[in-house]
Coordinates of C-alpha atoms in Angstrom, one line a residue:
X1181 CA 2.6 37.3 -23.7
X1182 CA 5.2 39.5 -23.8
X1183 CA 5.1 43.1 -24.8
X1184 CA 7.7 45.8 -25.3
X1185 CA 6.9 49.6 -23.7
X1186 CA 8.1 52.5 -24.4
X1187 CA 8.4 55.9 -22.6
X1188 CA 8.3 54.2 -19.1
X1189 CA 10.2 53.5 -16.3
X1190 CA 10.7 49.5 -17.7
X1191 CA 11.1 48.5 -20.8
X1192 CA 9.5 45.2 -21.3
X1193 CA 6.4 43.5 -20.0
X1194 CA 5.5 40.0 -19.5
X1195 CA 1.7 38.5 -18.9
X1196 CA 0.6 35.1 -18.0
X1197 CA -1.5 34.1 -20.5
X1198 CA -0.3 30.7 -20.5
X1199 CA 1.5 28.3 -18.3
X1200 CA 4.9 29.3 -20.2
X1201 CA 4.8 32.9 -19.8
X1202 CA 3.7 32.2 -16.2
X1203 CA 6.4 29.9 -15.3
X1204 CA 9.0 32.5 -17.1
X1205 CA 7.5 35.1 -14.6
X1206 CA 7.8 33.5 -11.4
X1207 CA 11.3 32.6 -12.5
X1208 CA 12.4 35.8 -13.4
X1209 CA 10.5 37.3 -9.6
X1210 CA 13.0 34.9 -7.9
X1211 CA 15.8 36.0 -10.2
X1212 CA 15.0 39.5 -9.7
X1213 CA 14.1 39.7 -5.7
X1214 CA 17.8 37.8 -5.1
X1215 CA 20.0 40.6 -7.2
X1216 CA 17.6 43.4 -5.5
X1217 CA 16.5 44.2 -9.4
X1218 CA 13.9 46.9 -9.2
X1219 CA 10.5 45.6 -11.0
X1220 CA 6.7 45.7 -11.1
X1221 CA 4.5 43.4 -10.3
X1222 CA 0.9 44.9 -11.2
X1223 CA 1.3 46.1 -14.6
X1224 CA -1.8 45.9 -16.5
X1225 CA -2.9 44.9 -20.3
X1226 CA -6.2 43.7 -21.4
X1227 CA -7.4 42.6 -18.2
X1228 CA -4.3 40.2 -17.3
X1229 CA -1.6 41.8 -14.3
X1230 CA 1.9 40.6 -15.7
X1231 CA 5.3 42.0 -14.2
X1232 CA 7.6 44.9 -15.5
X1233 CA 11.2 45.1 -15.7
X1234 CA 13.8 46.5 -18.2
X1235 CA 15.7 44.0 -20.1
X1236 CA 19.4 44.8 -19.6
X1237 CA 18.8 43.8 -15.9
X1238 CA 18.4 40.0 -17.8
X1239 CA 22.5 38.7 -17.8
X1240 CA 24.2 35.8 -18.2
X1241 CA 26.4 36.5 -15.2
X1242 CA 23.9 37.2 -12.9
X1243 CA 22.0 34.6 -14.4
X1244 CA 24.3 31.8 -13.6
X1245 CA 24.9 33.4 -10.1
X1246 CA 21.5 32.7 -9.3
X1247 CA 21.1 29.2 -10.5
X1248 CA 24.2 28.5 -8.2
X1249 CA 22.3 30.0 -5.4
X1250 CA 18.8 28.3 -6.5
X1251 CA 20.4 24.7 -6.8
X1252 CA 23.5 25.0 -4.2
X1253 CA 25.4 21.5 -3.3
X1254 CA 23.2 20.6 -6.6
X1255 CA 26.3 22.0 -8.3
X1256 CA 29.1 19.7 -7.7
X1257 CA 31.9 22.0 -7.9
X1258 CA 29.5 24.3 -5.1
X1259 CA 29.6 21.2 -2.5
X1260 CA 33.3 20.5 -3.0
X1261 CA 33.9 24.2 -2.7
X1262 CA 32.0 24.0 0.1
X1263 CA 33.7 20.9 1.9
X1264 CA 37.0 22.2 1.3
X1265 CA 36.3 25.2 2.9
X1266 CA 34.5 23.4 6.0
X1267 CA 37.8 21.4 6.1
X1268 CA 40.3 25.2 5.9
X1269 CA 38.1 26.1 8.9
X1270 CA 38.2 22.9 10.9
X1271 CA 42.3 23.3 10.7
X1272 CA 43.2 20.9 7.4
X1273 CA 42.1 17.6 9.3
X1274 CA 40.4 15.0 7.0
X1275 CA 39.5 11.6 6.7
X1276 CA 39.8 9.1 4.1
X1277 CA 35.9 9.6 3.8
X1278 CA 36.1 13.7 3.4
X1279 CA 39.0 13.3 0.8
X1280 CA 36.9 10.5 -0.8
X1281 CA 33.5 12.8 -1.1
X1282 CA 35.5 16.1 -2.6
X1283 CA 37.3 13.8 -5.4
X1284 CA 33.9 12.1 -6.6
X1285 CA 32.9 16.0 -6.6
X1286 CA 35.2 17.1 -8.5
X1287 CA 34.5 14.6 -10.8
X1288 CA 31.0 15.3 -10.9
X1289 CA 30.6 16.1 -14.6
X1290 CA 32.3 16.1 -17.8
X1291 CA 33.7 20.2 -17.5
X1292 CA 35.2 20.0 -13.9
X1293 CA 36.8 16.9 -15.0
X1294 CA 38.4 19.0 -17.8
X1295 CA 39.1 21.9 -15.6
X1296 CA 40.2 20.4 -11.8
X1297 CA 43.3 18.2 -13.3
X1298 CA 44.6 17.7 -9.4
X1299 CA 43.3 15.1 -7.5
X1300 CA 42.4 16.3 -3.6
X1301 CA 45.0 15.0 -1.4
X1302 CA 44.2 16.3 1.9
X1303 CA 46.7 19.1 1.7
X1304 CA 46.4 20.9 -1.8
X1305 CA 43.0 22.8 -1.0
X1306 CA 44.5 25.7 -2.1
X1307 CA 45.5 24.7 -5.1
X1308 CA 42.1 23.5 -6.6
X1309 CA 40.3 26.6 -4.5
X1310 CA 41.6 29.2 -7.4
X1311 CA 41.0 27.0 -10.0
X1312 CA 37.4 26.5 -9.3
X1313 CA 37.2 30.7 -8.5
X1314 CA 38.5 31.4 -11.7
X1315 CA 36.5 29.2 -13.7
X1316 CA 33.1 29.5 -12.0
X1317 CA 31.1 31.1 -14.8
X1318 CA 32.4 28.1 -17.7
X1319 CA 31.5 25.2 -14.7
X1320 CA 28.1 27.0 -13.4
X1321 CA 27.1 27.1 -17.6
X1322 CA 27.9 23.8 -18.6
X1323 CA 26.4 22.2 -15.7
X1324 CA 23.2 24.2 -15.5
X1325 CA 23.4 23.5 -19.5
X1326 CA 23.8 19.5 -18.9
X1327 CA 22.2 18.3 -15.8
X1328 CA 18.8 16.5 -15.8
X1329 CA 17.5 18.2 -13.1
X1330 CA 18.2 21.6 -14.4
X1331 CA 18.4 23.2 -17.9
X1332 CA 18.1 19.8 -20.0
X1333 CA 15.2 18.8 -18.2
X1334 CA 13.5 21.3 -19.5
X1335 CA 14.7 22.8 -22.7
X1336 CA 17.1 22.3 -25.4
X1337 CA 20.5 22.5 -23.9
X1338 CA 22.3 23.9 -27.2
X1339 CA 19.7 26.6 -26.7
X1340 CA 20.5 28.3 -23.2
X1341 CA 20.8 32.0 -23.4
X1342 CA 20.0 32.1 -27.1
X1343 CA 17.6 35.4 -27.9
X1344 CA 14.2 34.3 -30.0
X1345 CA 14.2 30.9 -31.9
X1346 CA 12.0 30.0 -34.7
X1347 CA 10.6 27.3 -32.5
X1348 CA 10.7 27.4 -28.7
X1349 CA 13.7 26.3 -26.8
X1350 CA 11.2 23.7 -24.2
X1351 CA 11.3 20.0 -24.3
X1352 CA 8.3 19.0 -26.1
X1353 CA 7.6 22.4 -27.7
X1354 CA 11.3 22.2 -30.3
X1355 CA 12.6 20.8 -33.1
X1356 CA 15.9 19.5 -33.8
X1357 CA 17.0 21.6 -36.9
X1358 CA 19.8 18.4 -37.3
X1359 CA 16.6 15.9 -37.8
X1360 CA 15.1 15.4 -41.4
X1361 CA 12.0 17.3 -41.2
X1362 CA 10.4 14.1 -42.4
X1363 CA 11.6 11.7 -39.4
X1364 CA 9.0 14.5 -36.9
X1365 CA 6.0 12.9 -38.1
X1366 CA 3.9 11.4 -41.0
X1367 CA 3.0 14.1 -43.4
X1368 CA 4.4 16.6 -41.4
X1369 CA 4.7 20.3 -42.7
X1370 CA 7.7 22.2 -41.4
X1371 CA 5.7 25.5 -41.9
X1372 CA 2.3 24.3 -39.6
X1373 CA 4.4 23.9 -36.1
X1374 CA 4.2 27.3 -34.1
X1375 CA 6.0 27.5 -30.4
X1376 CA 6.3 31.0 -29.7
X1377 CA 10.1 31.7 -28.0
X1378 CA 11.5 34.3 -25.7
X1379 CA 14.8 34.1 -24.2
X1380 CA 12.4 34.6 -20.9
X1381 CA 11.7 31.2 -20.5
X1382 CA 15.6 30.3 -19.8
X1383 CA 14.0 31.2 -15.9
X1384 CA 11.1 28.5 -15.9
X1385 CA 13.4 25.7 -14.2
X1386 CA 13.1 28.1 -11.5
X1387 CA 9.5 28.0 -11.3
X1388 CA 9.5 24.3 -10.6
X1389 CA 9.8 22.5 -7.8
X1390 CA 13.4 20.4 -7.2
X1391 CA 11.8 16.8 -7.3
X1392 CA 12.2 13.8 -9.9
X1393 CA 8.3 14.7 -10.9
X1394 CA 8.6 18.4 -10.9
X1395 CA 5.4 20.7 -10.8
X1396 CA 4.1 24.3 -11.3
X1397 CA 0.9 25.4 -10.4
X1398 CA -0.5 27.5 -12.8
X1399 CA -2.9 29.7 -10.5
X1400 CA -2.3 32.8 -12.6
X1401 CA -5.4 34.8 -11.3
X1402 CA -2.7 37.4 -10.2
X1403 CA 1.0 37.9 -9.7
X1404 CA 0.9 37.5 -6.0
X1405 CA -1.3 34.0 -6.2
X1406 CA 0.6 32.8 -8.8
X1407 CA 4.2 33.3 -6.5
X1408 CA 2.5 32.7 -3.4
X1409 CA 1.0 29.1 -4.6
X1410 CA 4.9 28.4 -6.3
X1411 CA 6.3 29.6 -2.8
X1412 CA 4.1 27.7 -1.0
X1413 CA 4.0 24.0 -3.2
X1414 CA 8.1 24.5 -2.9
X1415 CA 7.9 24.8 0.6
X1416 CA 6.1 21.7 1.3
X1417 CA 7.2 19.3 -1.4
X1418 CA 10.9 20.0 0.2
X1419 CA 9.6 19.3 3.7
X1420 CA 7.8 16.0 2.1
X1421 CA 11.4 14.6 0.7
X1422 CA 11.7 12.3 3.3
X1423 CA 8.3 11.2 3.1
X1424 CA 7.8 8.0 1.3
X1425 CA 5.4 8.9 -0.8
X1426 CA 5.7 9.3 -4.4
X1427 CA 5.8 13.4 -5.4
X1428 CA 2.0 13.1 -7.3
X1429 CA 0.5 12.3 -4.1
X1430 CA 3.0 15.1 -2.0
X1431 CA 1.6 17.4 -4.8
X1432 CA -2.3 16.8 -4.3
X1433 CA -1.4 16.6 -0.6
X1434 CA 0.4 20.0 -0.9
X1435 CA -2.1 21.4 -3.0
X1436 CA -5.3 20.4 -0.7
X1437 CA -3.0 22.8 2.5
X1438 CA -2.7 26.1 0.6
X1439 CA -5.4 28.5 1.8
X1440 CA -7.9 29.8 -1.2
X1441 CA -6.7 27.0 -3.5
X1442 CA -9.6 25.2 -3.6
X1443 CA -12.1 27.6 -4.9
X1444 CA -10.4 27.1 -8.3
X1445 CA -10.1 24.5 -11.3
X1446 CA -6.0 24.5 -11.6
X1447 CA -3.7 23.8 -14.2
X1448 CA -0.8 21.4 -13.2
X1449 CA 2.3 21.7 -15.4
X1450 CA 4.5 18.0 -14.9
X1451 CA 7.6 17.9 -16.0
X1452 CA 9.2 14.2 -14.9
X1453 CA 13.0 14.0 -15.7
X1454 CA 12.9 10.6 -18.0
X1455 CA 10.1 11.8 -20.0
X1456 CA 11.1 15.1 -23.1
X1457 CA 7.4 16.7 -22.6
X1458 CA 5.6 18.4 -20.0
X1459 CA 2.2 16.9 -18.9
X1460 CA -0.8 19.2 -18.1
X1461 CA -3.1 18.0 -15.1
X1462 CA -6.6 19.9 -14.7
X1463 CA -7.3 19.8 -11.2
X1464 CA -10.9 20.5 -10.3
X1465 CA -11.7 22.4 -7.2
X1466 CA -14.3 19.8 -6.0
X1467 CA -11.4 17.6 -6.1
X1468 CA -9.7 19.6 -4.5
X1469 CA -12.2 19.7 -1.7
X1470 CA -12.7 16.0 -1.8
X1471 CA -8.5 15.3 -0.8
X1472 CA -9.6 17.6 2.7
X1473 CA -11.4 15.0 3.6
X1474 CA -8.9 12.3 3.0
X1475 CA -7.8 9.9 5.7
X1476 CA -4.1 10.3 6.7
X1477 CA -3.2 8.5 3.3
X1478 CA 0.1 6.8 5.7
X1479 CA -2.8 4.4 6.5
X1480 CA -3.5 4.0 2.9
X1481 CA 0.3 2.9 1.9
X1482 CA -0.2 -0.6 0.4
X1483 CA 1.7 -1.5 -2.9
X1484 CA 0.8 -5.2 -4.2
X1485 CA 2.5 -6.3 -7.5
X1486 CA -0.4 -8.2 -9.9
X1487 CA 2.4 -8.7 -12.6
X1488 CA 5.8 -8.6 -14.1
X1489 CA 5.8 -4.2 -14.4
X1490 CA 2.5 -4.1 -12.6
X1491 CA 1.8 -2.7 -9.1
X1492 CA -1.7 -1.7 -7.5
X1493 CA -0.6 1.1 -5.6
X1494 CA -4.0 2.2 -3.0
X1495 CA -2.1 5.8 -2.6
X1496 CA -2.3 6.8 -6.1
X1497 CA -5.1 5.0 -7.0
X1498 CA -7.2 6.6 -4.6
X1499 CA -5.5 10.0 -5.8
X1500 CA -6.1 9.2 -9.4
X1501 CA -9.9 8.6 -8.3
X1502 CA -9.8 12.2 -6.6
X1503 CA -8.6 13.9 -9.4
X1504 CA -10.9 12.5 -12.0
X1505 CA -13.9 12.4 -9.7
X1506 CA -14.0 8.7 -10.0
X1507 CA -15.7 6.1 -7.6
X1508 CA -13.7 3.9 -5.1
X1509 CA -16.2 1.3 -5.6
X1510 CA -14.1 -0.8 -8.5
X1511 CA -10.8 -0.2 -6.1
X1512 CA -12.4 -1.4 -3.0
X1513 CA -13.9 -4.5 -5.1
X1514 CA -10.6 -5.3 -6.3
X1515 CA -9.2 -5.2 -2.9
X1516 CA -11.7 -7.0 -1.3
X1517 CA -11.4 -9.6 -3.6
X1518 CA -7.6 -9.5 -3.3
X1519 CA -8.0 -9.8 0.9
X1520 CA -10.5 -13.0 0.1
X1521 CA -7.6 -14.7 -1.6
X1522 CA -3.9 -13.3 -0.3
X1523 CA -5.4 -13.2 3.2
X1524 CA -3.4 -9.9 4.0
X1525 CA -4.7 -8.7 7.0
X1526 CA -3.4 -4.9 6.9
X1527 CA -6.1 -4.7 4.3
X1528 CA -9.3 -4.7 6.9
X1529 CA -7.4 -1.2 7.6
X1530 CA -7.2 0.0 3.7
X1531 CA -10.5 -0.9 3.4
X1532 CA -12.3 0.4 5.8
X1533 CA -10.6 3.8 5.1
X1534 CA -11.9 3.6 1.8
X1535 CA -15.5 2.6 2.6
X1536 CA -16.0 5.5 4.3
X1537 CA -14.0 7.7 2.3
X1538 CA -16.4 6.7 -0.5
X1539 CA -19.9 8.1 1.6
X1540 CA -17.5 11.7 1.9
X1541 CA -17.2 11.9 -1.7
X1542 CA -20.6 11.1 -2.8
X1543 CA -23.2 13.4 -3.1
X1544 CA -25.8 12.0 -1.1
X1545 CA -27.6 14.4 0.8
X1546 CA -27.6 12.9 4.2
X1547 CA -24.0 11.5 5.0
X1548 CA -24.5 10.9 8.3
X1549 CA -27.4 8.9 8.4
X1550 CA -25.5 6.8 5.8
X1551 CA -22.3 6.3 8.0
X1552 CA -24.7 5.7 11.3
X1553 CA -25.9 3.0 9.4
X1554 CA -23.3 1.8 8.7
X1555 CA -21.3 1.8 11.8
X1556 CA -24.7 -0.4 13.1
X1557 CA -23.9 -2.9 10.1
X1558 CA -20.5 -3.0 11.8
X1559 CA -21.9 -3.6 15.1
X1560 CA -24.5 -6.0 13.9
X1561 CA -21.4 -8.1 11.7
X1562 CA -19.1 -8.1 15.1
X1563 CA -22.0 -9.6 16.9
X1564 CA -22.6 -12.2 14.3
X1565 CA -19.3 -13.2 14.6
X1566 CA -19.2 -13.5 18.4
X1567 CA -22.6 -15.5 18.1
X1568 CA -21.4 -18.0 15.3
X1569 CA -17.9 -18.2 17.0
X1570 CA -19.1 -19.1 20.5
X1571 CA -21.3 -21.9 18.3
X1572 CA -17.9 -23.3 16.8
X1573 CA -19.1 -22.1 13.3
X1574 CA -16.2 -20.0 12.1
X1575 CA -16.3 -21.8 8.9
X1576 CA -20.0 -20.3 8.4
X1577 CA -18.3 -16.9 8.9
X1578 CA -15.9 -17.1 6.2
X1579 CA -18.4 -18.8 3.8
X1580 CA -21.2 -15.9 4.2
X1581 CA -18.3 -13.6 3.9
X1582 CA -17.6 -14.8 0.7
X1583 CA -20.8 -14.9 -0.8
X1584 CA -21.8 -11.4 0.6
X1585 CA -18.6 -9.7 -1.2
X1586 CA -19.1 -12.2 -4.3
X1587 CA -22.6 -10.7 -4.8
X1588 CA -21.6 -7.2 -3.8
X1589 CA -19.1 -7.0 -6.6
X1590 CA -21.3 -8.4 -9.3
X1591 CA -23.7 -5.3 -8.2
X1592 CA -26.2 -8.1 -7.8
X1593 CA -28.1 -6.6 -4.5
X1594 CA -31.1 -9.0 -4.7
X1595 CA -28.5 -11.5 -3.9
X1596 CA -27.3 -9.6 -1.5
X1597 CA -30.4 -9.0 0.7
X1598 CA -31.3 -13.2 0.0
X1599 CA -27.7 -13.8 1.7
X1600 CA -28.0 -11.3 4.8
X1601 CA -31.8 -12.8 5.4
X1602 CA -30.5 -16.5 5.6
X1603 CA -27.3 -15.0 7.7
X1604 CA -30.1 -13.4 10.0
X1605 CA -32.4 -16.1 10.3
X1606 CA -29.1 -18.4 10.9
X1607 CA -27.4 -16.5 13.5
X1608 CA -31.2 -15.5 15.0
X1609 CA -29.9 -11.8 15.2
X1610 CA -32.4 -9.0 13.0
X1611 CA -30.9 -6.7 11.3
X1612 CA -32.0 -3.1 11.3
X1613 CA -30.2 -2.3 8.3
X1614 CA -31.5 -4.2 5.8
X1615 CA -34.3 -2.5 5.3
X1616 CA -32.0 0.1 3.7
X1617 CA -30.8 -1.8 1.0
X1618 CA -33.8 -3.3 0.2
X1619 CA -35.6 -0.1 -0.7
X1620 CA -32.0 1.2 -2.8
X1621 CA -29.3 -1.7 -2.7
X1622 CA -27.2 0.3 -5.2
X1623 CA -27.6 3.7 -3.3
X1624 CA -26.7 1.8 0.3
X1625 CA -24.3 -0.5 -1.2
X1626 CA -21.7 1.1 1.5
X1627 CA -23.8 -0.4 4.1
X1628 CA -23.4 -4.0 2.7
X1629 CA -20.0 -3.7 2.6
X1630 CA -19.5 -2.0 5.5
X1631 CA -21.5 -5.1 7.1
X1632 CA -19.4 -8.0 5.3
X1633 CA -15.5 -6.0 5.8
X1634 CA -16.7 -6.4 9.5
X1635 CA -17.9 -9.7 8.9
X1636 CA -14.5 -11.5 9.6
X1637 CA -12.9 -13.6 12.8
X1638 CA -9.3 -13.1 12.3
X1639 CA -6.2 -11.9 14.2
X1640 CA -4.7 -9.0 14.0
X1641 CA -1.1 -9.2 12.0
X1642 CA 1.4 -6.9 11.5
X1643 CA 1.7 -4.2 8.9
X1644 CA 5.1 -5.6 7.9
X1645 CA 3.2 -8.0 5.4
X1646 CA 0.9 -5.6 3.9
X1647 CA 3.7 -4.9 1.0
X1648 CA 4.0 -8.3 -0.6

């Protein structure tokens, strides 16, 4: 919301009452804490805190000035600026590989090819050094207007420092005036779509984080949470880059490490670069909770493609599970099922991550008791194995294997005791644990597979084939 004052020391004030006006006010903080632009950051209305400020402090030169600053070598006339310069102060020596980088600057986009009509030669730095001085403000505009990562991935580009529209200026949230209004939508009323639009929400690229997914975190209990979280999310996601990991799971990772977030449901704004609309992700605190006790998810990185266009990825699966407060049990099924056949060993690992994993998000009362009985399944499947394998019966291990994870993922726990008393009686070992499952088989079904994932004589192989 944004509200005009009068006889105070600012003349405007802005509230987040809703993820745009929130993102357009961390924006602006950042805009306004770089120029040293005085503002408030506790004004109150109607129980919301907003911020302050007085609208002639809102320009396009400092705007642009700031989006150089925000984005740096992201601006390709700022890193061949800043290679020439590297070059002046390393005495004009260049390689073919220098000269090379600074052209394919220069010809980074469509306005500096227009502008720069010299071609770097090794020796005319400053030549092109004034040109790209004197035109800063046109090549800062038009590239903030154009690239994907910046203005146009978020908003109309032909509407960039426009004042209020009739419809507002985000991806998603306008429409294209040049359209028929007929071609929006079947029966479609140009008088029923309302997108409020203030020139404010030019800043929100600046609330999101610099990755092909980008996120804000819209934890607008007050002004400092809300810019503490976006400090903190931007912080972490850039010290994630190398990371192979996709930028959901850095996110939920990210989210899980910032102290006091997780006493709150969240709002997740996502705004991916080949998609015009932002996404909004609810985040519940228990889920929240639940990704503190996650494994290191490194030893959950397995990608399998089941078709042409279609990957089971564990990372985000297990992620997806967290957010919706879904079981693992279909996921470890599946991947169970997937060992039996593929024979990819780096799977015992997956799965016994997830097996446990499974116990910590339940909410069973005694966890412990579950996992000790568990960990004696383990035991009491290892010593099987010895027994049967010192018998020459390897083959009996593989076939009671399959039947125990056969029944197990037809939920059919009758079956399941039936096997693990003929397995017993077989290997002339008792087991403890089965007494467990046959007062509750569903409730103790992590004991049965706990017992049959242990249940295997095979050797250990590298990681190297757990991406197929």
């Amino acid at each position: 919301m944004k509200k005009k004052l009068e006889n105070q020391v600012y003349d405007t004030a802005l509230f987040p009452t809703e993820w745009r006006f929130s993102a357009a006010i961390v924006g602006l903080i950042r805009y306004f804490e770089y120029h040293h632009i005085s503002y408030q950051k506790d004004c109150k209305w109607e129980g919301w805190e907003g911020i302050a400020y007085n609208e002639k402090d809102l320009t396009e030169a400092r705007f642009l000035e700031f989006a150089e600053s925000w984005y740096g070598a992201s601006f390709p006339h700022k890193k061949a600026e800043q290679l020439l310069k590297q070059g002046c102060s390393r005495g004009n020596t260049w390689t073919e590989e220098q000269i090379k980088e600074i052209n394919d600057s220069l010809k980074g986009n469509t306005i500096l090819k227009k502008i720069v009509k010299v071609k770097f030669d090794g020796s005319n730095q400053e030549e092109i050094l004034p040109v790209l001085e004197e035109n800063r403000e046109t090549i800062m505009k038009e590239t903030f207007r154009n690239k994907p990562n910046m203005y146009a991935g978020f908003a109309n580009s032909n509407l960039l420092f426009t004042e209020e529209n009739p419809n507002c200026r985000l991806l998603g949230y306008n429409v294209d005036k040049g359209r028929k209004t007929r071609s929006l939508s079947y029966g479609f009323h140009k008088d029923a779509f309302q997108a409020t639009d203030i020139r404010e929400f030019d800043w929100i690229p600046f609330a999101f984080c610099d990755t092909y997914e980008s996120f804000f975190v819209n934890n607008n209990l007050d002004i400092h949470t809300l810019c503490h979280t976006a400090d903190n999310l931007k912080e972490i996601m850039e010290q994630s880059r190398e990371h192979r990991e996709s930028d959901r799971t850095v996110l939920l990772k990210s989210m899980a490490k910032i102290e006091g977030l997780v006493e709150f449901d969240v709002e997740v704004i996502s705004k991916r670069r080949d998609r015009e609309y932002f996404e909004s992700l609810y985040i519940r605190k228990e889920a929240l909770k639940a990704m503190k006790k996650l494994p290191d998810l490194a030893l959950l990185d397995f990608r399998y493609k089941l078709g042409e266009g279609y990957w089971l990825n564990v990372q985000e699966e297990v992620l997806d599970c967290c957010i919706n407060q879904m079981s693992l049990d279909s996921l470890i099924e599946q991947l169970l099922k997937l060992k039996e056949r593929e024979q990819i060993g780096y799977l015992q690992v997956v799965i016994g991550q997830l097996i446990y994993l499974s116990v910590e998000w339940s909410e069973q009362m005694d966890k412990e008791l579950k996992k000790r009985t568990m960990r004696s399944a383990e035991n009491y499947a290892r010593e099987t194995v010895r027994v049967l394998l010192d018998r020459k019966k390897k083959n009996k291990i593989q076939s009671y294997r399959q039947k125990l994870i056969s029944a197990i993922t037809f939920h059919d726990y009758d079956r399941v005791n039936e096997i693990l008393l003929q397995l017993s009686s077989y290997a002339e070992i008792k087991y403890p644990f089965i007494y467990h499952l046959l007062e509750d088989g569903e409730e103790n079904k992590e004991v049965a597979l706990a017992f049959a994932h242990a249940l295997e004589a095979y050797e250990k192989e590298s990681k190297e084939e757990k991406e197929a």
